[in-house]
Amino acid sequence: VAVLTASSVFMLAGRWQESVGRGRRRTARCSRGGAAAAGEEKSAVVIGAGPAGLAAALMLAKDDWNVVVVERTSDPASYDPSRGFMYLIDGRGQRCLSELNPNLLGGLQAASVSMMETKIGILTPKGLQATVNPMKDKTRNSYWLPRHILVSLLLEEVRSNSRIKLIAGAKLTSIHQGSHGGVDVQGSSEGESWAVRGSLLIGADGMRSQVRTQMEEWDGNRGRFVPEQFDSPSAGLRYKVLTLPSTFKLEVDGGMQDLASDCMYSVRGAASTGSKLKFGLIPVRADFGSRTANLITKPEDTLWEVSDVAGLRAYARQQWPHFPIEELVPESELVRFAQDRGGYFPKPQLSPGAAWAGEPKDGVSPAVAIVGDALHCFPPDIGQGVNSALEDVMVLRDALRAHAHGGAAGAAVQAYEAARMPDAAALVEMVCFSAPFQYSQSPWRSRFWTVSFLGRFLLNKALPSIFDLPTFLLVQRSELPYREVLRRGRRGGPGAPPGGGGGEKD
């Protein structure tokens, strides 16, 4: 298999078949390009085409890097109904999108629901109560949108950029240091072999990162890239997702009422025995045609004993007699939802290292950095997963601009690690205690946490010079580094609210 630098990929682009962008590539065509030394040009390989990987590719291209993005799935923007992830893009994420291209931020705003406009509804057998979000910050706006819509916006930008090529449907077979410096990445897509080379490798490939595993091996298996895991009361909770129409009517209080797509709803369970489970409906634009309803439970909940439509109907009638899901969704969705085994919230984890630079060969040092879940991963308690990942990209950009010399990025990735690790560590620590009981997995501890949260909120109003906001709210101030959010959240009291637990290493 011929090895290509990212820049060689672009020289050959005109000779590839149209299907290259979907992941199929002819090895024979690639071999005509030869193998240039990795340091001759600013060439990079990004593993993973989620929000962090695509943003990293756009960031690099904007600074004149030639980039190849390698993605496991055949369509990075596909919708997975068993996950249906929703993002709340706050100031950190917005700043990244705006700096990549102001049109990206405009596209985000056009495709999302503003948190400023979102109302909250609570549906119980007694009726529907709607209220304005009492915790929103009028000086800072955030936007709700589905994950696949954000990825679509980024992917459209990537595909229009001549410096970026995407290999989708890819299976990685090896990542190794090149004989002339840089990093060689080899794999296959739909039976066709390929190989690319870059002086810079970015791992945006999730919590089980292959890039991070390779960094640990290159580092001598010293543990610097083995993630540390931490306890959290929300870790291990299970979730599953029901797809609903974006807007629908329900009989409420003796009349039919719209459940608007741009409102957030909590549908409270009413089971006479066992857990009372809540559906959480996140706002979406009406023109999407569908929205998700999330269930989050203890791993041993009896819901997971249900595996067919008959059992689901019986369970739902007992749990949500005021929310007749069998009348709201087609039979096929009931079947899928009943059979779906859902997912688990991960334990918070943090890689002790974020970057690796090898010994130079022919004047070129291979440089590797990880971003997003590959660096830090945690449950969605405070809505910082995607926002922190996009901020990682901006910190890496700043380090490359200040310290990279042409394609030589060894000093730059080390500067990225030094700048980012204190905030990454602070973020993972605060996730462990900021809002882990919002899922009602332990009713008495949830009530205790709520009292503590409201008490801290009111103390801040009364004595702002002594008590700052709870970290759950303070983290929305995107101008503050995570380490400063953690410091202020501790001001005037202990770091974790009473009953919060969490934060201990395994």
PDB file of C-alpha atoms in Angstrom, residues 94-331:
ATOM      1  CA  GLN A  94     -20.634  29.146  19.572  1.00  0.00           C
ATOM      2  CA  ARG A  95     -17.241  30.837  19.773  1.00  0.00           C
ATOM      3  CA  CYS A  96     -15.593  27.899  18.014  1.00  0.00           C
ATOM      4  CA  LEU A  97     -18.179  27.812  15.210  1.00  0.00           C
ATOM      5  CA  SER A  98     -18.018  31.559  14.734  1.00  0.00           C
ATOM      6  CA  GLU A  99     -14.229  31.522  14.435  1.00  0.00           C
ATOM      7  CA  LEU A 100     -14.294  28.646  11.974  1.00  0.00           C
ATOM      8  CA  ASN A 101     -16.846  30.475   9.832  1.00  0.00           C
ATOM      9  CA  PRO A 102     -19.490  32.996  10.952  1.00  0.00           C
ATOM     10  CA  ASN A 103     -21.916  31.276   8.589  1.00  0.00           C
ATOM     11  CA  LEU A 104     -21.653  28.145  10.738  1.00  0.00           C
ATOM     12  CA  LEU A 105     -22.962  30.047  13.743  1.00  0.00           C
ATOM     13  CA  GLY A 106     -25.759  31.482  11.613  1.00  0.00           C
ATOM     14  CA  GLY A 107     -26.621  27.991  10.415  1.00  0.00           C
ATOM     15  CA  LEU A 108     -26.674  26.757  14.003  1.00  0.00           C
ATOM     16  CA  GLN A 109     -29.044  29.514  15.082  1.00  0.00           C
ATOM     17  CA  ALA A 110     -31.346  28.905  12.112  1.00  0.00           C
ATOM     18  CA  ALA A 111     -31.547  25.161  12.819  1.00  0.00           C
ATOM     19  CA  SER A 112     -31.992  25.303  16.586  1.00  0.00           C
ATOM     20  CA  VAL A 113     -34.272  26.422  19.384  1.00  0.00           C
ATOM     21  CA  SER A 114     -33.010  29.252  21.550  1.00  0.00           C
ATOM     22  CA  MET A 115     -32.844  28.548  25.267  1.00  0.00           C
ATOM     23  CA  MET A 116     -34.103  32.100  25.806  1.00  0.00           C
ATOM     24  CA  GLU A 117     -37.383  31.169  24.157  1.00  0.00           C
ATOM     25  CA  THR A 118     -37.791  27.767  25.760  1.00  0.00           C
ATOM     26  CA  LYS A 119     -40.604  27.152  28.212  1.00  0.00           C
ATOM     27  CA  ILE A 120     -40.806  24.197  30.556  1.00  0.00           C
ATOM     28  CA  GLY A 121     -43.884  21.995  30.860  1.00  0.00           C
ATOM     29  CA  ILE A 122     -44.550  19.347  33.503  1.00  0.00           C
ATOM     30  CA  LEU A 123     -47.144  16.746  32.541  1.00  0.00           C
ATOM     31  CA  THR A 124     -48.737  14.588  35.237  1.00  0.00           C
ATOM     32  CA  PRO A 125     -52.082  12.767  35.489  1.00  0.00           C
ATOM     33  CA  LYS A 126     -53.416  15.962  37.091  1.00  0.00           C
ATOM     34  CA  GLY A 127     -52.646  18.093  34.049  1.00  0.00           C
ATOM     35  CA  LEU A 128     -50.002  20.229  32.357  1.00  0.00           C
ATOM     36  CA  GLN A 129     -48.154  23.054  34.066  1.00  0.00           C
ATOM     37  CA  ALA A 130     -46.047  25.375  31.911  1.00  0.00           C
ATOM     38  CA  THR A 131     -43.570  27.955  33.124  1.00  0.00           C
ATOM     39  CA  VAL A 132     -40.697  30.066  31.876  1.00  0.00           C
ATOM     40  CA  ASN A 133     -37.283  28.554  32.572  1.00  0.00           C
ATOM     41  CA  PRO A 134     -36.425  30.131  35.959  1.00  0.00           C
ATOM     42  CA  MET A 135     -32.686  29.410  35.706  1.00  0.00           C
ATOM     43  CA  LYS A 136     -31.859  30.862  32.304  1.00  0.00           C
ATOM     44  CA  ASP A 137     -29.239  33.600  32.031  1.00  0.00           C
ATOM     45  CA  LYS A 138     -30.654  36.468  29.995  1.00  0.00           C
ATOM     46  CA  THR A 139     -27.155  37.682  29.108  1.00  0.00           C
ATOM     47  CA  ARG A 140     -26.099  34.398  27.516  1.00  0.00           C
ATOM     48  CA  ASN A 141     -27.994  32.416  24.918  1.00  0.00           C
ATOM     49  CA  SER A 142     -27.637  28.720  24.181  1.00  0.00           C
ATOM     50  CA  TYR A 143     -29.186  26.668  21.393  1.00  0.00           C
ATOM     51  CA  TRP A 144     -30.776  23.226  21.315  1.00  0.00           C
ATOM     52  CA  LEU A 145     -30.359  21.047  18.234  1.00  0.00           C
ATOM     53  CA  PRO A 146     -29.952  17.351  17.401  1.00  0.00           C
ATOM     54  CA  ARG A 147     -26.428  16.000  17.069  1.00  0.00           C
ATOM     55  CA  HIS A 148     -26.897  14.912  13.458  1.00  0.00           C
ATOM     56  CA  ILE A 149     -27.917  18.453  12.475  1.00  0.00           C
ATOM     57  CA  LEU A 150     -24.747  19.953  13.966  1.00  0.00           C
ATOM     58  CA  VAL A 151     -22.626  17.297  12.254  1.00  0.00           C
ATOM     59  CA  SER A 152     -24.442  18.011   8.967  1.00  0.00           C
ATOM     60  CA  LEU A 153     -23.587  21.718   9.231  1.00  0.00           C
ATOM     61  CA  LEU A 154     -19.913  20.943   9.854  1.00  0.00           C
ATOM     62  CA  LEU A 155     -19.827  18.228   7.196  1.00  0.00           C
ATOM     63  CA  GLU A 156     -21.208  20.568   4.553  1.00  0.00           C
ATOM     64  CA  GLU A 157     -18.437  23.019   5.379  1.00  0.00           C
ATOM     65  CA  VAL A 158     -15.814  20.250   5.234  1.00  0.00           C
ATOM     66  CA  ARG A 159     -16.984  18.969   1.853  1.00  0.00           C
ATOM     67  CA  SER A 160     -16.785  22.455   0.366  1.00  0.00           C
ATOM     68  CA  ASN A 161     -13.189  22.924   1.554  1.00  0.00           C
ATOM     69  CA  SER A 162     -10.569  21.935  -1.020  1.00  0.00           C
ATOM     70  CA  ARG A 163      -7.955  21.335   1.685  1.00  0.00           C
ATOM     71  CA  ILE A 164      -9.971  18.589   3.390  1.00  0.00           C
ATOM     72  CA  LYS A 165     -10.713  15.077   2.183  1.00  0.00           C
ATOM     73  CA  LEU A 166     -12.940  12.614   4.014  1.00  0.00           C
ATOM     74  CA  ILE A 167     -12.470   8.847   4.027  1.00  0.00           C
ATOM     75  CA  ALA A 168     -15.734   7.445   5.402  1.00  0.00           C
ATOM     76  CA  GLY A 169     -16.669   3.857   6.192  1.00  0.00           C
ATOM     77  CA  ALA A 170     -13.039   3.343   7.230  1.00  0.00           C
ATOM     78  CA  LYS A 171     -11.544   0.501   9.227  1.00  0.00           C
ATOM     79  CA  LEU A 172      -8.158   1.358  10.725  1.00  0.00           C
ATOM     80  CA  THR A 173      -5.557  -1.385  10.480  1.00  0.00           C
ATOM     81  CA  SER A 174      -2.477   0.427  11.784  1.00  0.00           C
ATOM     82  CA  ILE A 175      -1.126   3.710  13.102  1.00  0.00           C
ATOM     83  CA  HIS A 176       2.654   3.851  13.153  1.00  0.00           C
ATOM     84  CA  GLN A 177       5.567   6.234  12.999  1.00  0.00           C
ATOM     85  CA  GLY A 178       6.784   6.787   9.473  1.00  0.00           C
ATOM     86  CA  SER A 179      10.308   5.885   8.469  1.00  0.00           C
ATOM     87  CA  HIS A 180      10.907   9.492   7.369  1.00  0.00           C
ATOM     88  CA  GLY A 181       9.108  11.191  10.254  1.00  0.00           C
ATOM     89  CA  GLY A 182       5.445  11.878  10.769  1.00  0.00           C
ATOM     90  CA  VAL A 183       2.669   9.369  11.332  1.00  0.00           C
ATOM     91  CA  ASP A 184       1.387   6.785   8.850  1.00  0.00           C
ATOM     92  CA  VAL A 185      -2.223   5.652   9.068  1.00  0.00           C
ATOM     93  CA  GLN A 186      -3.415   2.612   7.112  1.00  0.00           C
ATOM     94  CA  GLY A 187      -6.843   1.087   6.712  1.00  0.00           C
ATOM     95  CA  SER A 188      -9.507  -0.062   4.323  1.00  0.00           C
ATOM     96  CA  SER A 189     -12.898   1.112   3.143  1.00  0.00           C
ATOM     97  CA  GLU A 190     -15.328  -1.281   1.461  1.00  0.00           C
ATOM     98  CA  GLY A 191     -12.509  -3.658   0.594  1.00  0.00           C
ATOM     99  CA  GLU A 192     -10.158  -0.995  -0.794  1.00  0.00           C
ATOM    100  CA  SER A 193      -6.875  -0.392   1.039  1.00  0.00           C
ATOM    101  CA  TRP A 194      -5.527   3.080   1.655  1.00  0.00           C
ATOM    102  CA  ALA A 195      -2.728   4.802   3.541  1.00  0.00           C
ATOM    103  CA  VAL A 196      -2.151   8.415   4.486  1.00  0.00           C
ATOM    104  CA  ARG A 197       0.645  10.259   6.227  1.00  0.00           C
ATOM    105  CA  GLY A 198       0.766  13.487   8.197  1.00  0.00           C
ATOM    106  CA  SER A 199       3.216  15.308  10.389  1.00  0.00           C
ATOM    107  CA  LEU A 200       0.298  15.865  12.797  1.00  0.00           C
ATOM    108  CA  LEU A 201      -2.254  13.290  13.971  1.00  0.00           C
ATOM    109  CA  ILE A 202      -5.375  14.324  15.905  1.00  0.00           C
ATOM    110  CA  GLY A 203      -7.450  11.753  17.743  1.00  0.00           C
ATOM    111  CA  ALA A 204     -11.115  12.744  17.916  1.00  0.00           C
ATOM    112  CA  ASP A 205     -12.222   9.124  18.035  1.00  0.00           C
ATOM    113  CA  GLY A 206     -14.141   8.913  21.286  1.00  0.00           C
ATOM    114  CA  MET A 207     -13.748   7.457  24.743  1.00  0.00           C
ATOM    115  CA  ARG A 208     -12.239   4.195  23.432  1.00  0.00           C
ATOM    116  CA  SER A 209      -9.763   6.074  21.269  1.00  0.00           C
ATOM    117  CA  GLN A 210      -7.431   4.005  19.090  1.00  0.00           C
ATOM    118  CA  VAL A 211      -5.194   7.041  18.768  1.00  0.00           C
ATOM    119  CA  ARG A 212      -4.853   7.337  22.538  1.00  0.00           C
ATOM    120  CA  THR A 213      -4.056   3.622  22.798  1.00  0.00           C
ATOM    121  CA  GLN A 214      -1.296   4.040  20.217  1.00  0.00           C
ATOM    122  CA  MET A 215       0.073   7.068  22.087  1.00  0.00           C
ATOM    123  CA  GLU A 216       0.362   4.945  25.220  1.00  0.00           C
ATOM    124  CA  GLU A 217       2.329   2.291  23.343  1.00  0.00           C
ATOM    125  CA  TRP A 218       4.672   4.859  21.799  1.00  0.00           C
ATOM    126  CA  ASP A 219       5.162   6.415  25.231  1.00  0.00           C
ATOM    127  CA  GLY A 220       6.490   3.135  26.602  1.00  0.00           C
ATOM    128  CA  ASN A 221       3.267   1.987  28.333  1.00  0.00           C
ATOM    129  CA  ARG A 222       3.940   4.245  31.305  1.00  0.00           C
ATOM    130  CA  GLY A 223       0.247   4.950  31.934  1.00  0.00           C
ATOM    131  CA  ARG A 224       0.301   8.540  30.716  1.00  0.00           C
ATOM    132  CA  PHE A 225      -2.496   7.833  28.238  1.00  0.00           C
ATOM    133  CA  VAL A 226      -4.483   5.304  30.260  1.00  0.00           C
ATOM    134  CA  PRO A 227      -7.674   7.156  31.322  1.00  0.00           C
ATOM    135  CA  GLU A 228      -8.320   7.607  35.008  1.00  0.00           C
ATOM    136  CA  GLN A 229     -11.936   6.897  35.965  1.00  0.00           C
ATOM    137  CA  PHE A 230     -13.885   8.645  38.703  1.00  0.00           C
ATOM    138  CA  ASP A 231     -17.010   7.834  40.671  1.00  0.00           C
ATOM    139  CA  SER A 232     -20.203   9.745  39.935  1.00  0.00           C
ATOM    140  CA  PRO A 233     -23.769   9.105  41.110  1.00  0.00           C
ATOM    141  CA  SER A 234     -24.984   9.312  37.506  1.00  0.00           C
ATOM    142  CA  ALA A 235     -22.425   6.900  36.043  1.00  0.00           C
ATOM    143  CA  GLY A 236     -23.949   3.581  35.048  1.00  0.00           C
ATOM    144  CA  LEU A 237     -27.485   4.903  34.584  1.00  0.00           C
ATOM    145  CA  ARG A 238     -29.212   3.476  31.506  1.00  0.00           C
ATOM    146  CA  TYR A 239     -31.075   5.411  28.858  1.00  0.00           C
ATOM    147  CA  LYS A 240     -33.261   4.738  25.860  1.00  0.00           C
ATOM    148  CA  VAL A 241     -34.884   7.095  23.379  1.00  0.00           C
ATOM    149  CA  LEU A 242     -38.378   7.198  21.860  1.00  0.00           C
ATOM    150  CA  THR A 243     -38.899   9.160  18.638  1.00  0.00           C
ATOM    151  CA  LEU A 244     -42.056  11.297  18.719  1.00  0.00           C
ATOM    152  CA  PRO A 245     -43.626  13.747  16.257  1.00  0.00           C
ATOM    153  CA  SER A 246     -42.148  17.214  16.745  1.00  0.00           C
ATOM    154  CA  THR A 247     -45.595  18.631  17.606  1.00  0.00           C
ATOM    155  CA  PHE A 248     -48.671  16.703  18.720  1.00  0.00           C
ATOM    156  CA  LYS A 249     -51.897  17.076  20.677  1.00  0.00           C
ATOM    157  CA  LEU A 250     -52.879  15.468  23.958  1.00  0.00           C
ATOM    158  CA  GLU A 251     -56.065  15.470  25.923  1.00  0.00           C
ATOM    159  CA  VAL A 252     -55.183  17.554  28.966  1.00  0.00           C
ATOM    160  CA  ASP A 253     -57.544  18.975  31.581  1.00  0.00           C
ATOM    161  CA  GLY A 254     -60.608  17.920  29.587  1.00  0.00           C
ATOM    162  CA  GLY A 255     -59.464  19.446  26.287  1.00  0.00           C
ATOM    163  CA  MET A 256     -56.980  18.900  23.463  1.00  0.00           C
ATOM    164  CA  GLN A 257     -53.746  20.816  23.836  1.00  0.00           C
ATOM    165  CA  ASP A 258     -50.641  21.174  21.652  1.00  0.00           C
ATOM    166  CA  LEU A 259     -47.326  20.040  23.031  1.00  0.00           C
ATOM    167  CA  ALA A 260     -45.220  22.516  21.108  1.00  0.00           C
ATOM    168  CA  SER A 261     -41.891  21.481  19.626  1.00  0.00           C
ATOM    169  CA  ASP A 262     -40.048  24.485  21.055  1.00  0.00           C
ATOM    170  CA  CYS A 263     -40.944  23.646  24.663  1.00  0.00           C
ATOM    171  CA  MET A 264     -39.160  21.329  27.064  1.00  0.00           C
ATOM    172  CA  TYR A 265     -41.398  18.787  28.811  1.00  0.00           C
ATOM    173  CA  SER A 266     -41.039  16.449  31.730  1.00  0.00           C
ATOM    174  CA  VAL A 267     -43.629  13.668  31.576  1.00  0.00           C
ATOM    175  CA  ARG A 268     -43.849  12.322  35.115  1.00  0.00           C
ATOM    176  CA  GLY A 269     -44.449   8.657  35.792  1.00  0.00           C
ATOM    177  CA  ALA A 270     -47.478   7.561  37.785  1.00  0.00           C
ATOM    178  CA  ALA A 271     -46.835   3.875  38.514  1.00  0.00           C
ATOM    179  CA  SER A 272     -48.412   2.705  41.759  1.00  0.00           C
ATOM    180  CA  THR A 273     -45.482   0.378  42.443  1.00  0.00           C
ATOM    181  CA  GLY A 274     -41.800   0.557  41.585  1.00  0.00           C
ATOM    182  CA  SER A 275     -40.014   3.509  40.020  1.00  0.00           C
ATOM    183  CA  LYS A 276     -41.877   6.487  38.629  1.00  0.00           C
ATOM    184  CA  LEU A 277     -39.986   7.135  35.393  1.00  0.00           C
ATOM    185  CA  LYS A 278     -39.874  10.457  33.570  1.00  0.00           C
ATOM    186  CA  PHE A 279     -39.785  11.081  29.848  1.00  0.00           C
ATOM    187  CA  GLY A 280     -37.688  14.141  29.033  1.00  0.00           C
ATOM    188  CA  LEU A 281     -38.598  15.958  25.808  1.00  0.00           C
ATOM    189  CA  ILE A 282     -35.946  18.378  24.525  1.00  0.00           C
ATOM    190  CA  PRO A 283     -37.054  21.258  22.234  1.00  0.00           C
ATOM    191  CA  VAL A 284     -36.507  21.088  18.465  1.00  0.00           C
ATOM    192  CA  ARG A 285     -37.633  23.079  15.458  1.00  0.00           C
ATOM    193  CA  ALA A 286     -41.079  22.025  14.261  1.00  0.00           C
ATOM    194  CA  ASP A 287     -39.899  21.524  10.686  1.00  0.00           C
ATOM    195  CA  PHE A 288     -37.654  18.611  11.742  1.00  0.00           C
ATOM    196  CA  GLY A 289     -40.804  16.512  11.940  1.00  0.00           C
ATOM    197  CA  SER A 290     -39.687  14.520  14.973  1.00  0.00           C
ATOM    198  CA  ARG A 291     -38.283  14.945  18.462  1.00  0.00           C
ATOM    199  CA  THR A 292     -36.847  12.639  21.083  1.00  0.00           C
ATOM    200  CA  ALA A 293     -38.203  11.566  24.447  1.00  0.00           C
ATOM    201  CA  ASN A 294     -35.474  10.261  26.752  1.00  0.00           C
ATOM    202  CA  LEU A 295     -35.858   7.763  29.574  1.00  0.00           C
ATOM    203  CA  ILE A 296     -33.053   7.548  32.130  1.00  0.00           C
ATOM    204  CA  THR A 297     -33.240   4.793  34.722  1.00  0.00           C
ATOM    205  CA  LYS A 298     -31.316   2.722  37.197  1.00  0.00           C
ATOM    206  CA  PRO A 299     -29.659  -0.205  35.427  1.00  0.00           C
ATOM    207  CA  GLU A 300     -31.839  -2.735  37.296  1.00  0.00           C
ATOM    208  CA  ASP A 301     -35.183  -1.020  36.590  1.00  0.00           C
ATOM    209  CA  THR A 302     -38.005  -3.336  35.497  1.00  0.00           C
ATOM    210  CA  LEU A 303     -38.313  -1.324  32.268  1.00  0.00           C
ATOM    211  CA  TRP A 304     -35.382  -3.360  30.929  1.00  0.00           C
ATOM    212  CA  GLU A 305     -37.354  -6.571  31.353  1.00  0.00           C
ATOM    213  CA  VAL A 306     -39.711  -5.347  28.612  1.00  0.00           C
ATOM    214  CA  SER A 307     -38.656  -6.515  25.150  1.00  0.00           C
ATOM    215  CA  ASP A 308     -41.826  -6.678  23.040  1.00  0.00           C
ATOM    216  CA  VAL A 309     -44.691  -4.387  22.090  1.00  0.00           C
ATOM    217  CA  ALA A 310     -47.278  -6.135  24.247  1.00  0.00           C
ATOM    218  CA  GLY A 311     -45.099  -5.732  27.332  1.00  0.00           C
ATOM    219  CA  LEU A 312     -44.339  -2.122  26.436  1.00  0.00           C
ATOM    220  CA  ARG A 313     -48.025  -1.261  26.073  1.00  0.00           C
ATOM    221  CA  ALA A 314     -48.809  -2.777  29.468  1.00  0.00           C
ATOM    222  CA  TYR A 315     -45.879  -1.007  31.111  1.00  0.00           C
ATOM    223  CA  ALA A 316     -46.697   2.353  29.501  1.00  0.00           C
ATOM    224  CA  ARG A 317     -50.383   2.243  30.507  1.00  0.00           C
ATOM    225  CA  GLN A 318     -49.358   1.764  34.119  1.00  0.00           C
ATOM    226  CA  GLN A 319     -46.511   4.283  34.063  1.00  0.00           C
ATOM    227  CA  TRP A 320     -47.902   7.038  31.800  1.00  0.00           C
ATOM    228  CA  PRO A 321     -51.701   6.768  31.528  1.00  0.00           C
ATOM    229  CA  HIS A 322     -51.692  10.522  30.752  1.00  0.00           C
ATOM    230  CA  PHE A 323     -49.167  10.099  27.898  1.00  0.00           C
ATOM    231  CA  PRO A 324     -50.473   7.416  25.497  1.00  0.00           C
ATOM    232  CA  ILE A 325     -47.341   6.648  23.487  1.00  0.00           C
ATOM    233  CA  GLU A 326     -49.107   3.958  21.436  1.00  0.00           C
ATOM    234  CA  GLU A 327     -51.342   6.698  19.992  1.00  0.00           C
ATOM    235  CA  LEU A 328     -48.427   9.025  19.274  1.00  0.00           C
ATOM    236  CA  VAL A 329     -45.993   6.840  17.339  1.00  0.00           C
ATOM    237  CA  PRO A 330     -46.333   4.175  14.642  1.00  0.00           C
ATOM    238  CA  GLU A 331     -46.167   0.473  15.416  1.00  0.00           C
TER     239      GLU A 331
END
